C-alpha cells in the first residue's frame, strides 16, 4: 500500500488539467505495457457498488465494481474520455460526461446501470461535465465551460437542468470559475469550489445560485467537497499543509481535521451512503487508483490496485 502512495504531489489544478487533455486521451492507442488510471469513484445509493473511470483498456471508460473492489465491469465503449459517473437514487441509471458525439465537445449522458439505453442529455459547445442528480432526481447540476480553447479566458459555470435534459439554466456568472457542484442530502444547498477569492475555496449556495456563503477563508486551495449523509460534515481536498490531502470539517466550516497523510496526490472524496466510509482516488507511482477508508481516516484499502 505504501508503495502505491509514494509519488510526490503534482499540480493542484487537477480538474482543469484533466478536462483540457480530454482530446489527447481520445487519440492515444491502447498500450498494455503502461500503468492504468482508475479515478472519480462514486457510490451507488445502496452502498453495494462503486462506479469509476478507468483507462485500463486504452481509453477512459465507465466501470462499476462491488464496494469491496470485486467484479469490476466495463460499461461504456466509445472513444473519448467517459468520466465522472453518478448513480441515480434508485441505482437504475448512471449519468456521466463524454465527448463521444463529435470528439470535441463534452456533454452529459445517462444510461442504465448495466450500460444499456444510452441517452444524450445536453448538446452544448465546450465542456459540460461532473453531473450529479438532486436528491429527488428531478434536477441534474453540472459544470460547463462554453469553449474548448483553454487559453481564451472563458470561465467555468455551474448549471442545472431537468433530469430529462430540459430547462437548461446557468446559475453562476462573473469573472471567477465555479466548479464541481454537489447537493446537500436534503437538497436545499449546493456545495462547490471557486477561485473568486484568488484561491480555490469552498462555498455553498441555494440551487438557484443565490445566498452564496464561503465556509473557510485562508490562503491555500480547498476544492472538491461533499456532504456526509446526515449533512453534518464535509469531506474535501486541500493543499493547506503542502500536499493535496483529504480533510473533513463540520458543515459550518469549523473543526477542520486532516484524514490522509501520504506523499501521493489525493483526489475527490465521497461518502458512502451510510457515512461510515469515504471513497477517493489517489495518484502514486505514476498512476491513479481508487481507495476507500473509514470516515475517520483508518483502514485504508486500495480497490483497483489489482484489477479483479
Backbone as numpy.savetxt, mean C-alpha at the origin, in Angstrom:
# Nx Ny Nz CAx CAy CAz Cx Cy Cz
16.55 -15.25 9.30 15.74 -14.04 9.30 16.59 -12.79 9.30
17.64 -12.79 10.15 18.48 -11.60 10.23 19.15 -11.32 8.90
19.53 -12.38 8.15 20.17 -12.17 6.86 19.22 -11.51 5.88
17.94 -11.84 5.94 16.97 -11.22 5.05 16.78 -9.75 5.35
17.06 -9.34 6.57 16.84 -7.95 6.97 18.15 -7.21 7.19
19.11 -7.39 6.27 20.44 -6.83 6.50 20.80 -5.67 5.61
20.01 -5.34 4.59 20.43 -4.29 3.68 20.18 -2.91 4.27
21.09 -2.00 4.04 20.95 -0.63 4.56 19.78 0.06 3.90
19.28 1.10 4.57 18.08 1.80 4.09 18.35 2.50 2.76
17.34 2.51 1.89 17.40 3.25 0.64 16.43 4.42 0.72
16.19 5.09 -0.38 15.40 6.32 -0.39 14.05 6.14 0.27
13.63 7.15 1.05 12.35 7.08 1.74 11.18 7.36 0.81
11.44 7.92 -0.36 10.36 8.27 -1.30 9.95 7.05 -2.09
9.54 6.00 -1.40 9.29 4.69 -1.99 8.16 4.68 -2.99
7.03 5.25 -2.64 5.88 5.14 -3.52 6.09 5.91 -4.81
6.72 7.08 -4.74 6.99 7.83 -5.96 7.94 7.05 -6.85
8.99 6.46 -6.27 9.94 5.68 -7.06 9.26 4.48 -7.70
8.42 3.80 -6.97 7.77 2.61 -7.49 6.87 2.93 -8.67
6.05 3.96 -8.55 5.13 4.24 -9.63 5.87 4.79 -10.84
6.96 5.51 -10.63 7.70 6.07 -11.75 8.35 5.00 -12.59
8.68 3.85 -12.00 9.36 2.81 -12.77 8.39 1.76 -13.29
7.09 2.04 -13.27 6.11 1.03 -13.69 6.33 0.58 -15.13
6.62 1.52 -16.03 6.83 1.16 -17.43 8.07 0.30 -17.58
9.12 0.59 -16.82 10.35 -0.19 -16.92 10.11 -1.64 -16.50
9.30 -1.84 -15.47 8.99 -3.20 -15.02 8.33 -3.97 -16.16
7.45 -3.32 -16.88 6.71 -4.01 -17.93 7.62 -4.46 -19.06
8.78 -3.82 -19.22 9.67 -4.12 -20.33 10.69 -5.20 -19.99
10.82 -5.57 -18.71 11.86 -6.51 -18.33 11.40 -7.95 -18.56
12.17 -8.76 -19.33 11.81 -10.16 -19.52 12.09 -10.97 -18.26
11.46 -12.13 -18.12 11.71 -12.97 -16.95 13.18 -13.35 -16.83
13.70 -13.31 -15.63 15.09 -13.69 -15.35 15.09 -14.58 -14.13
15.11 -15.91 -14.32 15.00 -16.83 -13.20 16.15 -16.73 -12.21
17.27 -16.11 -12.60 18.44 -16.06 -11.72 18.34 -14.94 -10.69
17.46 -13.94 -10.91 17.41 -12.82 -9.99 16.43 -13.08 -8.85
16.65 -12.36 -7.76 15.76 -12.49 -6.61 14.42 -11.84 -6.92
13.36 -12.41 -6.40 12.03 -11.84 -6.62 11.71 -10.83 -5.54
10.71 -9.98 -5.82 10.23 -9.00 -4.87 8.78 -9.28 -4.53
8.48 -9.30 -3.25 7.13 -9.55 -2.75 6.77 -8.38 -1.84
5.63 -7.73 -2.11 5.36 -6.46 -1.43 3.85 -6.16 -1.39
3.50 -5.05 -0.75 2.14 -4.52 -0.66 1.14 -5.54 -0.10
1.40 -6.14 1.07 0.46 -7.12 1.62 -0.81 -6.46 2.14
-1.94 -7.13 1.95 -3.23 -6.70 2.50 -4.02 -7.92 2.94
-4.56 -7.86 4.15 -5.33 -8.98 4.70 -6.72 -9.06 4.07
-7.22 -10.26 3.94 -8.65 -10.42 3.72 -9.35 -10.07 5.03
-10.61 -9.73 4.97 -11.28 -9.23 6.17 -11.72 -10.32 7.13
-11.56 -11.57 6.73 -11.75 -12.66 7.68 -10.43 -13.12 8.28
-9.32 -12.49 7.87 -8.02 -12.80 8.42 -7.39 -14.08 7.92
-8.02 -14.75 6.95 -7.53 -16.05 6.51 -6.50 -15.96 5.39
-6.52 -14.87 4.61 -5.62 -14.76 3.46 -4.95 -13.39 3.42
-3.86 -13.32 2.67 -3.16 -12.07 2.43 -2.93 -11.96 0.92
-3.35 -10.86 0.33 -3.05 -10.56 -1.07 -1.78 -9.72 -1.13
-1.00 -9.89 -2.18 0.25 -9.15 -2.30 0.68 -9.11 -3.77
1.71 -8.31 -4.05 2.29 -8.23 -5.39 3.63 -8.95 -5.39
3.89 -9.71 -6.45 5.18 -10.39 -6.61 5.60 -10.37 -8.07
6.92 -10.25 -8.30 7.45 -10.34 -9.66 8.22 -11.65 -9.86
7.90 -12.65 -9.06 8.64 -13.91 -9.10 8.59 -14.60 -10.46
7.55 -14.33 -11.24 7.43 -14.93 -12.57 7.87 -13.98 -13.67
8.58 -12.91 -13.29 9.15 -12.01 -14.28 8.41 -10.71 -14.49
7.20 -10.61 -13.97 6.39 -9.41 -14.15 5.56 -9.23 -12.88
5.41 -8.01 -12.36 4.64 -7.81 -11.13 3.17 -8.20 -11.31
2.70 -9.14 -10.52 1.33 -9.64 -10.59 0.74 -9.72 -9.19
-0.58 -9.90 -9.11 -1.27 -10.07 -7.84 -1.29 -11.54 -7.46
-0.95 -11.82 -6.22 -0.98 -13.18 -5.66 -1.81 -13.16 -4.38
-2.25 -14.33 -3.96 -2.83 -14.49 -2.63 -2.16 -15.69 -1.95
-2.19 -15.67 -0.63 -1.67 -16.80 0.14 -2.46 -16.91 1.43
-2.36 -18.06 2.06 -2.93 -18.20 3.39 -2.17 -17.29 4.36
-2.78 -16.96 5.47 -2.18 -16.02 6.41 -0.88 -16.53 7.03
-0.63 -17.83 6.92 0.62 -18.39 7.42 1.69 -18.48 6.34
1.39 -17.99 5.13 2.34 -18.01 4.03 2.21 -19.19 3.09
1.36 -20.14 3.40 1.19 -21.32 2.56 0.25 -21.04 1.39
0.29 -21.92 0.40 -0.63 -21.90 -0.74 -0.60 -20.56 -1.47
0.57 -20.16 -1.95 0.71 -18.91 -2.69 0.28 -19.11 -4.14
-0.73 -18.34 -4.56 -1.38 -18.53 -5.86 -1.38 -17.22 -6.63
-1.00 -17.28 -7.90 -1.02 -16.12 -8.78 -2.42 -15.89 -9.34
-2.89 -14.63 -9.31 -4.23 -14.31 -9.78 -4.26 -13.57 -11.11
-3.29 -12.71 -11.38 -3.32 -11.91 -12.60 -2.23 -12.35 -13.58
-2.47 -12.10 -14.86 -1.55 -12.50 -15.92 -1.58 -11.44 -17.02
-0.90 -10.31 -16.78 -0.87 -9.24 -17.77 0.42 -8.46 -17.63
0.96 -7.98 -18.76 2.16 -7.17 -18.70 1.87 -5.86 -17.97
2.82 -5.42 -17.19 2.66 -4.18 -16.43 2.58 -4.48 -14.95
2.70 -3.43 -14.17 2.81 -3.57 -12.72 1.43 -3.64 -12.06
0.89 -4.84 -11.92 -0.32 -5.04 -11.11 0.08 -4.97 -9.64
-0.56 -4.12 -8.88 -0.09 -3.88 -7.51 -1.21 -3.36 -6.61
-0.88 -3.28 -5.33 -1.75 -2.73 -4.29 -3.14 -3.38 -4.28
-3.20 -4.69 -4.07 -4.52 -5.35 -3.97 -5.20 -5.03 -2.64
-6.53 -5.00 -2.68 -7.30 -4.77 -1.46 -8.61 -5.55 -1.56
-8.91 -6.35 -0.53 -10.12 -7.17 -0.51 -11.36 -6.34 -0.21
-12.46 -6.73 -0.83 -13.76 -6.19 -0.42 -14.12 -6.77 0.94
-15.07 -6.15 1.61 -15.39 -6.56 2.98 -15.96 -7.98 3.05
-16.61 -8.44 1.97 -17.12 -9.80 1.97 -16.09 -10.80 1.44
-14.88 -10.30 1.14 -13.75 -11.12 0.69 -13.97 -11.77 -0.68
-14.98 -11.32 -1.41 -15.27 -11.93 -2.71 -14.58 -11.23 -3.87
-14.11 -9.99 -3.67 -13.49 -9.22 -4.74 -12.17 -8.63 -4.28
-11.32 -8.32 -5.24 -10.06 -7.63 -4.97 -9.96 -6.46 -5.94
-9.75 -5.28 -5.39 -9.52 -4.10 -6.21 -8.02 -3.84 -6.24
-7.50 -3.37 -7.39 -6.05 -3.19 -7.51 -5.75 -2.22 -8.65
-4.47 -1.89 -8.84 -4.05 -0.98 -9.90 -3.28 -1.74 -10.97
-3.39 -1.27 -12.23 -2.69 -1.92 -13.33 -2.61 -0.98 -14.53
-1.51 -1.06 -15.31 -1.41 -0.31 -16.56 -1.75 -1.16 -17.77
-2.46 -2.25 -17.58 -2.66 -3.26 -18.62 -3.41 -2.75 -19.85
-4.22 -1.71 -19.71 -5.04 -1.27 -20.84 -4.20 -0.77 -22.01
-3.18 0.08 -21.70 -2.36 0.62 -22.79 -0.87 0.61 -22.48
-0.49 0.06 -21.32 0.92 0.00 -20.96 1.50 1.30 -20.49
0.68 2.34 -20.43 1.16 3.67 -20.05 0.42 4.21 -18.85
-0.91 4.31 -18.95 -1.71 4.87 -17.88 -2.13 3.77 -16.91
-1.91 4.02 -15.62 -2.31 3.05 -14.59 -3.71 3.39 -14.11
-4.58 2.38 -14.05 -5.97 2.59 -13.64 -6.39 1.56 -12.61
-7.61 1.73 -12.09 -8.14 0.87 -11.04 -9.00 -0.22 -11.66
-8.80 -1.44 -11.19 -9.55 -2.61 -11.66 -10.10 -3.37 -10.45
-11.11 -4.18 -10.71 -11.63 -5.08 -9.69 -11.82 -6.46 -10.32
-11.61 -7.49 -9.53 -11.79 -8.87 -10.00 -12.33 -9.70 -8.85
-12.85 -10.87 -9.18 -13.21 -11.81 -8.14 -11.95 -12.25 -7.39
-12.12 -12.73 -6.19 -10.97 -13.10 -5.37 -10.19 -14.28 -5.91
-10.74 -14.98 -6.93 -10.00 -16.05 -7.59 -9.36 -15.59 -8.89
-9.44 -14.28 -9.19 -8.84 -13.71 -10.39 -9.77 -13.62 -11.59
-10.98 -14.12 -11.48 -11.93 -14.11 -12.60 -12.72 -12.81 -12.65
-13.43 -12.61 -13.76 -14.37 -11.50 -13.92 -13.72 -10.15 -13.70
-12.67 -9.86 -14.44 -11.94 -8.60 -14.32 -12.74 -7.45 -14.93
-12.84 -6.32 -14.22 -13.56 -5.14 -14.68 -12.69 -3.91 -14.46
-12.54 -3.07 -15.48 -11.83 -1.80 -15.34 -12.77 -0.75 -14.80
-12.38 -0.08 -13.70 -13.25 0.90 -13.04 -12.95 2.33 -13.44
-11.70 2.66 -13.73 -11.35 4.01 -14.14 -10.68 4.00 -15.51
-10.77 5.12 -16.20 -10.09 5.30 -17.49 -9.44 6.67 -17.48
-8.50 6.85 -16.57 -7.86 8.13 -16.35 -6.48 8.16 -17.02
-6.07 9.33 -17.45 -4.70 9.51 -17.90 -3.80 9.68 -16.69
-2.58 9.18 -16.79 -1.64 9.31 -15.69 -1.59 8.07 -14.84
-1.67 8.26 -13.53 -1.50 7.14 -12.61 -2.55 7.17 -11.52
-3.46 6.19 -11.51 -4.46 6.02 -10.45 -4.14 4.73 -9.74
-3.96 4.78 -8.41 -3.55 3.57 -7.72 -3.84 3.59 -6.24
-3.43 2.55 -5.56 -3.60 2.32 -4.12 -5.08 2.43 -3.73
-5.96 1.65 -4.36 -7.39 1.75 -4.07 -7.77 1.01 -2.79
-8.74 1.55 -2.06 -9.23 0.94 -0.82 -10.74 1.13 -0.72
-11.45 0.05 -0.42 -12.90 0.12 -0.21 -13.22 0.81 1.11
-14.31 1.57 1.13 -14.86 2.08 2.39 -15.46 0.91 3.17
-15.62 1.06 4.49 -16.17 -0.03 5.29 -17.54 -0.53 4.82
-18.36 0.36 4.23 -19.66 -0.09 3.73 -19.60 -0.54 2.27
-18.39 -0.52 1.67 -18.12 -0.98 0.30 -18.80 -0.13 -0.78
-19.31 1.03 -0.42 -19.97 1.87 -1.41 -18.99 2.77 -2.16
-17.84 3.08 -1.55 -16.90 4.04 -2.11 -15.50 3.43 -2.15
-14.74 3.79 -3.18 -13.33 3.45 -3.26 -12.54 4.75 -3.22
-11.55 4.82 -2.35 -10.65 5.97 -2.30 -9.32 5.55 -2.90
-8.63 6.46 -3.59 -7.36 6.13 -4.22 -6.58 7.40 -4.49
-5.32 7.25 -4.91 -4.52 8.42 -5.27 -4.37 8.49 -6.78
-4.23 9.72 -7.30 -4.17 9.92 -8.76 -3.24 11.07 -9.08
-2.42 10.86 -10.08 -1.57 11.90 -10.65 -1.89 11.98 -12.13
-2.25 13.14 -12.63 -2.81 13.24 -13.98 -1.77 13.23 -15.09
-0.57 12.76 -14.81 0.48 12.73 -15.82 1.45 11.58 -15.52
2.07 11.06 -16.57 3.14 10.08 -16.43 4.52 10.69 -16.62
4.57 12.00 -16.80 5.84 12.71 -16.89 6.23 13.11 -15.47
7.18 12.39 -14.90 7.49 12.57 -13.48 8.31 13.84 -13.21
8.59 14.61 -14.25 9.33 15.86 -14.08 8.47 17.09 -14.33
7.16 16.91 -14.50 6.32 18.06 -14.87 5.70 18.79 -13.68
5.98 18.34 -12.48 5.49 19.05 -11.30 4.06 18.77 -10.92
3.39 17.87 -11.61 2.01 17.52 -11.25 2.00 16.87 -9.85
0.92 17.08 -9.13 0.83 16.61 -7.76 -0.09 15.39 -7.63
0.19 14.60 -6.61 -0.69 13.47 -6.27 -1.94 14.01 -5.58
-3.09 13.56 -6.03 -4.37 13.93 -5.44 -5.05 12.69 -4.86
-5.88 12.90 -3.87 -6.72 11.83 -3.35 -8.10 11.97 -3.97
-8.63 10.85 -4.45 -9.89 10.84 -5.17 -10.82 9.78 -4.59
-12.10 9.94 -4.86 -13.08 8.93 -4.50 -13.97 8.63 -5.70
-14.61 7.47 -5.67 -15.61 7.10 -6.67 -16.51 6.04 -6.05
-17.66 5.85 -6.64 -18.51 4.75 -6.23 -17.82 3.42 -6.56
-18.22 2.36 -5.91 -17.57 1.07 -6.09 -17.68 0.55 -7.52
-18.64 1.07 -8.29 -18.78 0.66 -9.69 -18.00 1.56 -10.65
-17.25 2.52 -10.11 -16.46 3.43 -10.92 -17.12 4.75 -11.25
-18.35 4.93 -10.88 -19.08 6.17 -11.17 -18.78 7.24 -10.13
-19.20 8.47 -10.43 -19.12 9.60 -9.51 -17.68 9.87 -9.05
-16.76 9.95 -10.01 -15.36 10.26 -9.71 -15.23 11.68 -9.16
-14.49 11.83 -8.05 -14.29 13.13 -7.43 -12.85 13.26 -6.97
-12.25 14.44 -7.19 -10.95 14.78 -6.62 -11.21 15.56 -5.34
-10.71 15.09 -4.21 -11.07 15.71 -2.93 -9.92 16.49 -2.29
-8.72 16.50 -2.91 -7.63 17.34 -2.41 -7.11 18.21 -3.56
-6.48 19.32 -3.20 -5.97 20.25 -4.20 -4.80 21.02 -3.59
-4.24 21.95 -4.37 -3.16 22.79 -3.87 -1.80 22.37 -4.39
-0.74 22.86 -3.76 0.62 22.68 -4.22 1.34 21.52 -3.54
0.63 20.74 -2.74 1.25 19.61 -2.05 0.79 18.29 -2.65
1.53 17.22 -2.34 1.14 15.86 -2.70 0.34 15.23 -1.57
-0.67 14.46 -1.93 -1.50 13.72 -0.97 -1.52 12.27 -1.42
-1.09 11.34 -0.54 -0.87 9.98 -1.00 -1.34 8.91 0.00
-1.59 7.73 -0.55 -1.89 6.48 0.16 -3.00 6.68 1.20
-4.21 6.97 0.74 -5.33 7.13 1.67 -5.84 5.79 2.18
-6.38 5.79 3.38 -6.99 4.59 3.95 -8.09 5.03 4.90
-9.09 4.16 5.08 -10.27 4.51 5.88 -10.07 4.16 7.35
-10.68 4.96 8.23 -10.88 4.50 9.60 -11.93 3.40 9.56
-11.91 2.54 10.54 -12.80 1.37 10.49 -14.27 1.74 10.67
-14.56 2.96 11.17 -15.95 3.40 11.25 -16.36 4.20 10.02
-15.43 4.42 9.07 -15.74 5.10 7.82 -15.87 6.61 7.92
-15.56 7.19 9.09 -15.79 8.61 9.28 -14.62 9.48 8.83
-13.40 8.91 8.75 -12.26 9.71 8.36 -11.31 8.91 7.47
-10.52 9.64 6.70 -9.44 9.07 5.90 -8.11 9.46 6.51
-7.15 8.56 6.47 -5.79 8.86 6.89 -4.91 8.81 5.65
-3.89 9.67 5.59 -3.04 9.76 4.41 -1.75 10.46 4.81
-0.78 10.52 3.89 0.38 11.36 4.17 0.52 12.41 3.08
1.12 13.55 3.46 1.26 14.68 2.56 2.56 15.43 2.87
3.14 16.06 1.85 4.34 16.87 2.03 4.00 18.35 2.16
2.80 18.67 2.55 2.35 20.06 2.62 3.15 20.88 3.62
3.83 20.24 4.58 4.67 20.95 5.55 6.13 21.01 5.11
6.44 20.39 3.97 7.82 20.30 3.51 8.42 18.93 3.74
7.85 18.16 4.64 8.21 16.77 4.90 6.95 15.93 4.79
7.09 14.64 4.51 5.93 13.76 4.55 5.45 13.64 5.99
4.19 13.95 6.22 3.58 13.89 7.55 2.21 13.23 7.42
1.69 12.73 8.53 0.42 12.00 8.53 -0.72 12.95 8.91
-1.81 12.85 8.14 -2.99 13.69 8.35 -4.24 12.82 8.30
-5.33 13.35 8.80 -6.64 12.74 8.61 -7.58 13.82 8.07
-8.69 13.37 7.46 -9.71 14.29 6.96 -11.01 13.51 6.81
-12.09 14.22 6.61 -13.36 13.57 6.34 -13.36 13.06 4.89
-14.24 12.11 4.56 -14.23 11.54 3.21 -14.52 12.51 2.07
-14.96 13.73 2.39 -15.15 14.73 1.34 -13.97 15.68 1.23
-12.88 15.41 1.98 -11.68 16.22 1.91 -11.63 17.38 2.88
-12.61 17.48 3.77 -12.68 18.60 4.73 -12.06 18.20 6.07
-11.94 19.20 6.95 -11.48 19.00 8.33 -10.13 18.28 8.39
-9.15 18.79 7.64 -7.82 18.18 7.62 -7.12 18.44 8.95
-6.58 17.38 9.55 -5.87 17.48 10.82 -4.54 16.77 10.73
-3.47 17.42 11.18 -2.16 16.80 11.23 -1.99 16.10 12.58
-1.45 14.88 12.57 -1.35 14.12 13.81 -0.08 14.42 14.59
1.07 14.39 13.93 2.34 14.66 14.60 3.16 15.60 13.72
3.69 16.65 14.29 4.50 17.61 13.54 5.95 17.53 14.01
6.86 17.23 13.11 8.29 17.21 13.42 9.07 17.30 12.12
10.39 17.23 12.17 11.22 17.45 11.00 11.61 16.22 10.23
10.93 15.10 10.46 11.26 13.86 9.77 10.10 13.45 8.87
10.26 12.33 8.19 9.22 11.83 7.28 8.42 10.70 7.91
7.11 10.87 7.96 6.17 9.81 8.34 5.29 9.53 7.13
4.94 8.27 6.92 4.12 7.96 5.74 3.34 6.67 5.95
2.49 6.34 4.99 1.76 5.08 4.86 1.22 4.59 6.20
0.10 5.12 6.61 -0.48 4.84 7.91 -1.78 4.05 7.78
-2.10 3.26 8.80 -3.37 2.53 8.83 -3.87 2.43 10.26
-5.20 2.53 10.42 -5.83 2.41 11.72 -5.95 0.96 12.15
-5.85 0.73 13.46 -6.16 -0.59 14.02 -7.66 -0.82 13.90
-8.12 -2.08 13.99 -9.55 -2.37 13.83 -10.45 -1.64 14.82
-9.93 -1.30 16.00 -10.76 -0.59 16.98 -10.62 0.94 16.89
-9.89 1.41 15.86 -9.67 2.85 15.64 -8.86 3.53 16.74
-8.25 2.76 17.64 -7.54 3.37 18.76 -6.05 3.60 18.48
-5.48 2.89 17.51 -4.05 3.00 17.23 -3.82 3.16 15.73
-2.65 3.67 15.39 -2.25 3.85 14.00 -0.85 3.28 13.82
-0.70 2.40 12.86 0.63 1.93 12.47 1.10 2.76 11.28
2.39 3.08 11.25 2.88 3.93 10.17 4.38 3.71 9.98
4.90 4.28 8.88 6.32 4.19 8.55 6.97 5.54 8.85
8.19 5.52 9.40 8.87 6.77 9.71 10.38 6.59 9.60
11.08 7.70 9.24 12.54 7.70 9.24 13.09 8.54 10.40
12.27 8.74 11.42 12.63 9.68 12.49 13.87 9.25 13.28
14.26 7.98 13.21 15.48 7.54 13.88 16.53 7.08 12.89
16.43 7.57 11.64 17.48 7.36 10.67 17.23 6.29 9.64
16.28 5.41 9.88 15.98 4.34 8.93 14.47 4.22 8.81
13.99 3.66 7.73 12.56 3.49 7.52 12.07 2.31 8.35
11.37 2.59 9.43 10.91 1.57 10.38 9.40 1.71 10.62
8.83 0.69 11.25 7.41 0.70 11.59 7.23 1.20 13.02
6.29 2.12 13.17 5.94 2.67 14.47 4.44 2.51 14.69
4.04 2.68 15.93 2.62 2.72 16.26 2.38 3.88 17.21
1.21 4.49 17.11 0.85 5.58 18.02 -0.64 5.52 18.30
-1.05 6.25 19.31 -2.48 6.37 19.57 -3.12 7.16 18.43
-4.42 7.02 18.27 -5.12 7.64 17.14 -5.06 9.16 17.18
-4.76 9.76 18.33 -4.63 11.21 18.42 -3.19 11.68 18.20
-2.28 10.75 17.88 -0.89 11.10 17.63 0.02 10.99 18.83
-0.51 10.63 19.97 0.31 10.52 21.19 0.92 9.12 21.32
1.87 9.01 22.25 2.46 7.73 22.64 3.06 6.98 21.44
3.96 7.61 20.72 4.61 7.00 19.57 5.63 5.96 20.04
5.55 4.75 19.46 6.45 3.67 19.85 6.99 2.97 18.61
8.26 2.65 18.61 8.90 1.96 17.50 8.71 0.46 17.63
8.32 -0.20 16.53 8.08 -1.64 16.56 9.20 -2.46 15.92
9.84 -1.94 14.87 10.91 -2.68 14.20 12.23 -1.96 14.39
13.31 -2.72 14.29 14.64 -2.15 14.47 15.62 -2.99 13.66
15.68 -2.75 12.34 16.52 -3.55 11.45 17.34 -2.63 10.55
18.25 -3.22 9.80 19.02 -2.47 8.82 18.32 -2.42 7.47
17.20 -3.11 7.36 16.43 -3.11 6.11 15.53 -1.88 6.07
14.80 -1.75 4.97 13.86 -0.64 4.80 12.44 -1.18 4.89
11.75 -0.87 5.97 10.39 -1.35 6.17 9.41 -0.51 5.34
8.37 -1.19 4.86 7.38 -0.55 4.00 6.00 -0.56 4.68
4.97 -0.26 3.91 3.62 -0.11 4.40 3.20 -1.23 5.35
2.62 -0.85 6.48 2.21 -1.80 7.52 0.69 -1.78 7.68
0.09 -2.98 7.73 -1.37 -3.07 7.81 -1.79 -4.09 8.86
-2.79 -3.73 9.65 -3.26 -4.56 10.75 -4.06 -5.76 10.25
-3.95 -6.85 10.97 -4.86 -7.97 10.74 -6.25 -7.57 11.23
-7.31 -8.22 10.73 -8.67 -7.84 11.13 -8.94 -7.93 12.63
-8.24 -8.83 13.33 -8.45 -8.94 14.78 -7.50 -8.03 15.57
-6.64 -7.29 14.89 -5.75 -6.35 15.55 -4.56 -6.97 16.25
-4.37 -8.26 16.08 -3.29 -8.94 16.80 -1.97 -8.99 16.05
-1.99 -8.78 14.73 -0.77 -8.84 13.93 -0.70 -7.66 12.96
0.50 -7.42 12.46 0.73 -6.41 11.44 1.51 -7.06 10.31
1.02 -6.90 9.08 1.73 -7.38 7.89 2.43 -6.20 7.23
3.62 -6.44 6.69 4.37 -5.37 6.03 5.37 -6.00 5.07
5.95 -5.18 4.21 7.05 -5.65 3.37 8.32 -4.96 3.79
9.44 -5.66 3.60 10.74 -5.17 4.04 11.78 -5.49 2.98
12.64 -4.52 2.69 13.69 -4.70 1.70 14.98 -5.12 2.39
15.50 -6.26 2.02 16.77 -6.73 2.56 17.46 -7.62 1.56
18.80 -7.58 1.50 19.58 -8.40 0.57 19.15 -8.19 -0.87
18.77 -6.95 -1.21 18.45 -6.64 -2.59 17.08 -7.06 -3.06
16.20 -7.47 -2.15 14.86 -7.85 -2.54 13.87 -7.51 -1.44
12.59 -7.57 -1.78 11.53 -7.26 -0.83 10.77 -8.53 -0.49
10.41 -8.70 0.79 9.65 -9.85 1.24 8.49 -9.39 2.12
7.47 -10.24 2.25 6.32 -9.97 3.10 6.53 -10.62 4.46
6.32 -9.85 5.51 6.49 -10.31 6.88 5.20 -10.09 7.68
5.07 -10.80 8.76 4.06 -10.51 9.78 4.75 -10.49 11.14
4.18 -9.74 12.05 4.66 -9.72 13.43 3.46 -9.46 14.33
3.61 -9.76 15.60 2.57 -9.40 16.56 2.46 -7.89 16.66
1.32 -7.41 17.09 1.04 -5.97 17.08 1.99 -5.16 17.95
2.66 -5.81 18.91 3.63 -5.08 19.74 5.06 -5.25 19.21
5.22 -5.93 18.06 6.52 -6.03 17.42 7.24 -7.34 17.60
6.67 -8.29 18.33 7.34 -9.57 18.58 6.98 -10.61 17.51
7.67 -11.74 17.55 7.38 -12.91 16.71 7.38 -12.58 15.22
8.45 -11.93 14.76 8.61 -11.59 13.36 8.75 -12.87 12.51
7.99 -12.93 11.42 8.03 -14.10 10.53 7.95 -13.67 9.08
8.84 -14.21 8.24 8.79 -13.94 6.82 7.85 -14.96 6.16
6.89 -14.46 5.40 5.92 -15.35 4.75 6.33 -15.73 3.33
7.17 -14.94 2.70 7.50 -15.19 1.29 8.98 -15.45 1.04
9.77 -15.56 2.10 11.22 -15.78 1.91 11.48 -17.08 1.14
10.68 -18.08 1.39 10.71 -19.31 0.60 9.30 -19.51 0.07
9.09 -19.38 -1.23 7.75 -19.52 -1.78 7.24 -20.92 -1.54
5.95 -21.01 -1.20 5.37 -22.28 -0.81 4.28 -22.69 -1.76
